[in-house]
Short mmCIF file of C-alpha atoms in Angstrom, two decimals:
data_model
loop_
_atom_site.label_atom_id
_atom_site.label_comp_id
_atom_site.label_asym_id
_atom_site.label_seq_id
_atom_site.Cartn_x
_atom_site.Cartn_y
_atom_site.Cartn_z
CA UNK U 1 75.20 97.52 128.21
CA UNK U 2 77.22 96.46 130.92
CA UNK U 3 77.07 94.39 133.78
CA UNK U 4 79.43 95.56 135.34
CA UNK U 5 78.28 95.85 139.69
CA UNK U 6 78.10 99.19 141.36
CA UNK U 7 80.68 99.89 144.67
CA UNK U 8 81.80 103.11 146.58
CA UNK U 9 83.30 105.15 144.71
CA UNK U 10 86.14 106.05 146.65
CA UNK U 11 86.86 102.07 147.02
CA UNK U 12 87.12 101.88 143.35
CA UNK U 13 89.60 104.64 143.26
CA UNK U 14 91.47 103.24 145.76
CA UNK U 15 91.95 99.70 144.11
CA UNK U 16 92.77 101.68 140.94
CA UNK U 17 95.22 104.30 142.39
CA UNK U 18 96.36 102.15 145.08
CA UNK U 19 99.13 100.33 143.62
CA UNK U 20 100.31 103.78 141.81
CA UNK U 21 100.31 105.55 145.32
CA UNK U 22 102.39 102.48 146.93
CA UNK U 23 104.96 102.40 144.45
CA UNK U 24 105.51 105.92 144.52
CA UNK U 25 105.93 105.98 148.27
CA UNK U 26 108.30 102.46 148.72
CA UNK U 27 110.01 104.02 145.49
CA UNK U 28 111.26 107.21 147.84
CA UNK U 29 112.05 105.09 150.80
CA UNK U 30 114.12 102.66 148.62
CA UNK U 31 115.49 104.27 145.57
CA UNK U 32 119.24 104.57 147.62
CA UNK U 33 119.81 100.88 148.37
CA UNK U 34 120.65 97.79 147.22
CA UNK U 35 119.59 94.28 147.74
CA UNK U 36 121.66 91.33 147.09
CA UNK U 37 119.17 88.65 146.23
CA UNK U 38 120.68 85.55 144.75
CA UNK U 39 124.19 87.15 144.77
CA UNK U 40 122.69 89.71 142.16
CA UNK U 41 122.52 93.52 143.33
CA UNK U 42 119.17 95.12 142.54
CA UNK U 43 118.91 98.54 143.01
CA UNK U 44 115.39 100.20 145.10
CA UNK U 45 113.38 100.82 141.88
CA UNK U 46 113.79 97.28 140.87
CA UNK U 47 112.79 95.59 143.92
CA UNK U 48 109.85 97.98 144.21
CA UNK U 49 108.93 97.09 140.62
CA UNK U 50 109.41 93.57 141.83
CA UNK U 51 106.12 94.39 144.49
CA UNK U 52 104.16 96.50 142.11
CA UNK U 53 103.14 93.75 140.04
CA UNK U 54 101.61 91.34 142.30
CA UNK U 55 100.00 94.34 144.13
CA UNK U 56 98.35 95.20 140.75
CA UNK U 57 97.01 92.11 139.73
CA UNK U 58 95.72 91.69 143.40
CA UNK U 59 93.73 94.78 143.34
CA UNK U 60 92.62 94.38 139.62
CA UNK U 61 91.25 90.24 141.02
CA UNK U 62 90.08 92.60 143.97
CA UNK U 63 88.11 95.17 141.38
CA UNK U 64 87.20 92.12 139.19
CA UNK U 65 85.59 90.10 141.99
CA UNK U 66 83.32 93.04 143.44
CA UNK U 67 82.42 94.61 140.09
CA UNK U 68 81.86 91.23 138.09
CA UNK U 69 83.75 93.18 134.92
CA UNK U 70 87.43 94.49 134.09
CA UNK U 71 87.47 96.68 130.77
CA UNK U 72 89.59 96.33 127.93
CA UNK U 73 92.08 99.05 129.05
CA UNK U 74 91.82 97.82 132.70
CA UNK U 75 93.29 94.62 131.24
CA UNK U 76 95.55 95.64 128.86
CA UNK U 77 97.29 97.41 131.64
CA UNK U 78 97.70 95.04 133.55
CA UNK U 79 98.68 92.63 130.94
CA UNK U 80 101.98 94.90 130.15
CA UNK U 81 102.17 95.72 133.67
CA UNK U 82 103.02 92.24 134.29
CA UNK U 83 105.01 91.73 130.99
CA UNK U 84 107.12 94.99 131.07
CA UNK U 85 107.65 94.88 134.79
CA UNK U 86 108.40 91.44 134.63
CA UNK U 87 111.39 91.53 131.86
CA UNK U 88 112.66 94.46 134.18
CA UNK U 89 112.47 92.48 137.13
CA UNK U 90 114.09 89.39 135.43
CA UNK U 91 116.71 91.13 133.48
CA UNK U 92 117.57 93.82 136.30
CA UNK U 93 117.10 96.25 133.54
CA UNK U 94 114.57 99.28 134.64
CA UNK U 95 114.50 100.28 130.63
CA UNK U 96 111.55 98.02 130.48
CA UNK U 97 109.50 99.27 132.53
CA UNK U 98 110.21 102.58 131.73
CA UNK U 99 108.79 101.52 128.35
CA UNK U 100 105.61 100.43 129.84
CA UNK U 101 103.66 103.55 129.93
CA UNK U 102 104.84 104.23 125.96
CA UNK U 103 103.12 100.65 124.88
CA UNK U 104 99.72 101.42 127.17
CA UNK U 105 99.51 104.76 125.25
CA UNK U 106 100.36 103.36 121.73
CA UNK U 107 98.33 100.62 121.87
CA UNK U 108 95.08 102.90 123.12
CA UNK U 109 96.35 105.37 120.18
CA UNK U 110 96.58 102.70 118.02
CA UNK U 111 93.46 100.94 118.72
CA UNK U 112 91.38 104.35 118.51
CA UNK U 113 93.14 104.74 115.07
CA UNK U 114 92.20 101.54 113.73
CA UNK U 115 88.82 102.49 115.11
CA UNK U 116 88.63 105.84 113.31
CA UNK U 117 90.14 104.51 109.81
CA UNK U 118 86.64 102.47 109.87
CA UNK U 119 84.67 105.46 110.32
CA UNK U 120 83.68 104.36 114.26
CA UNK U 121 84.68 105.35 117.52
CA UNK U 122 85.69 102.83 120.04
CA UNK U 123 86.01 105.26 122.31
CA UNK U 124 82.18 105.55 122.38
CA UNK U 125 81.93 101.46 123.11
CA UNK U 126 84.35 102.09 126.12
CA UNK U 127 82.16 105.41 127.59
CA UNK U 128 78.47 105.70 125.66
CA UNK U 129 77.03 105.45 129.29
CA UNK U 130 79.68 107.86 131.43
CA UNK U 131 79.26 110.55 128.79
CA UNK U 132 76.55 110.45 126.45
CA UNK U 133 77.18 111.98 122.85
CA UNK U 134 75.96 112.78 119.43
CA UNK U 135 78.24 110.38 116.95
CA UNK U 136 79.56 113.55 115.41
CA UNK U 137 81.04 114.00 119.49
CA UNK U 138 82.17 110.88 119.87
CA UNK U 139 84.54 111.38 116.36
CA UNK U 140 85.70 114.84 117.41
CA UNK U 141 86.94 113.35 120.73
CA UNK U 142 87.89 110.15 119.59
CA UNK U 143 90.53 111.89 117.05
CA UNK U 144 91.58 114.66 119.93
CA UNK U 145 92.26 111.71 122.20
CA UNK U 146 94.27 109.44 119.80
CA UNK U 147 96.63 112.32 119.03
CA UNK U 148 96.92 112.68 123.03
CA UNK U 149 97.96 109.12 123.61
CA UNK U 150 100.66 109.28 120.50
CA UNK U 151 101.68 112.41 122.35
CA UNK U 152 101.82 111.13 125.61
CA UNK U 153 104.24 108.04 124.34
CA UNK U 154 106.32 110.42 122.55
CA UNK U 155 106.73 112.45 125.92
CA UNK U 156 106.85 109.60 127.86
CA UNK U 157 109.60 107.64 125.78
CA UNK U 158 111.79 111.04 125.83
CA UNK U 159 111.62 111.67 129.45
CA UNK U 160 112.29 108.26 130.55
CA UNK U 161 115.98 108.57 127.98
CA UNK U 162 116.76 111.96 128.99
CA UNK U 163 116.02 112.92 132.82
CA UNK U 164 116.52 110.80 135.62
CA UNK U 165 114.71 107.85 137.05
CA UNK U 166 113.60 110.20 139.93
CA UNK U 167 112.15 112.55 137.61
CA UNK U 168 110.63 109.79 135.60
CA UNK U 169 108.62 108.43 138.51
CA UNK U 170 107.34 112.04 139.45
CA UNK U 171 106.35 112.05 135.74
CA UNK U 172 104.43 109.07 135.34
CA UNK U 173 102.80 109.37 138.64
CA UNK U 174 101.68 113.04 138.66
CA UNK U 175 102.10 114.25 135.68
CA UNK U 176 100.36 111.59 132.75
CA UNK U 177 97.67 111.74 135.40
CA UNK U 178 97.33 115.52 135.47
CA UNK U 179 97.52 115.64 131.55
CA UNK U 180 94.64 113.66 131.41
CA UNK U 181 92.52 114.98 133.76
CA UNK U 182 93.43 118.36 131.69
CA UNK U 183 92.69 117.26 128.48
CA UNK U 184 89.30 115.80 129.55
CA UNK U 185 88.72 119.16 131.33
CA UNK U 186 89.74 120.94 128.30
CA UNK U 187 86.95 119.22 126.16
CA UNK U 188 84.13 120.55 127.48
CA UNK U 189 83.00 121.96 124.39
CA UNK U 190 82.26 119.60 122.95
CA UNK U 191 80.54 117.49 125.94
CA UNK U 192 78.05 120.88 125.74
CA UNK U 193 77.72 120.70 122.03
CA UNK U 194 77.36 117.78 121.68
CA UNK U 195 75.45 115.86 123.93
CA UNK U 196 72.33 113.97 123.99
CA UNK U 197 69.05 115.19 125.63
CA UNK U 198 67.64 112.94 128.22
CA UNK U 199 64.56 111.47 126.52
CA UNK U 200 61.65 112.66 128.75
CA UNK U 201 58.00 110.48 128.77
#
């Protein structure tokens, strides 16, 4: 059960997607230059790394203080938002962040893993009430997703050391999100077969 509050909708997309959307757009306008900050050069993608992070823990505080609740992948994002971003930012090295999307996905992979090895789904802890399913579901999905996320990393981890940084940011900000909302739309399935009758009095 969760007590997490209710808001609009499109509010809570827009303090999730927000930052994403920002960085993609200062990202074109600055990718060319340089700044000279401290008589280092850093090149666009750094500095605009350098503004992501505080915009994302802003609107995560923002998300936090109207919903009363954060789940555990809302903070693990932002935890290796902040670390991953950070080293890139301090270092001048935009390997790091790169990286970042490969550790989100590994460590959801790995923790749904872990999960199934114990015979449970924790995917079911994270969305019993969004989408309601027998346990047999939950196990089917639960596997299907964890060999998604060890896919995405893989994919993620090659483009990132084989295209370049332009194509990587087109990659992690259209298309992870499109290959999720395709899997998810690809499951349906099992969301028919699967799911639980709405008890009636």
């Amino acid at each position: 059960m969760s007590d997490a509050k209710k808001i609009n909708p499109m509010l809570k997309m827009a303090l999730e997607l927000g930052p994403v959307i920002v960085f993609f757009a200062a990202y074109l306008k600055l990718r060319e230059e340089t700044f000279l900050i401290g008589g280092t050069p850093y090149d666009g993608f750094i500095v605009v790394t350098a503004g992501f992070i505080p915009l994302m823990m802003l609107s995560t505080g923002i998300l936090w203080k109207l919903t009363g609740h954060l789940s555990k992948m809302q903070i693990a994002t932002l935890v290796l938002v902040v670390l991953f971003g950070g080293l890139s930012v301090w270092l001048n090295d935009d390997r790091f962040f790169k990286m970042k999307p490969t550790m989100i996905y590994l460590l959801f992979g790995g923790a749904l893993g872990v999960g199934l090895l114990r015979g449970q789904s924790y995917l079911k802890y994270v969305m019993e009430e969004m989408l309601p399913l027998q346990q047999e579901g939950w196990m089917i999905l639960t596997r299907r997703l964890t060999g998604f996320f060890i896919l995405l990393a893989v994919l993620n981890e090659v483009i990132w050391r084989t295209q370049s940084t332009d194509t990587w940011v087109y990659f992690k900000t259209f298309g992870l999100s499109a290959a999720i909302f395709v899997f998810f739309m690809t499951q349906g399935s099992i969301f028919q077969k699967y799911a639980l009758e709405e008890k009636r009095d």
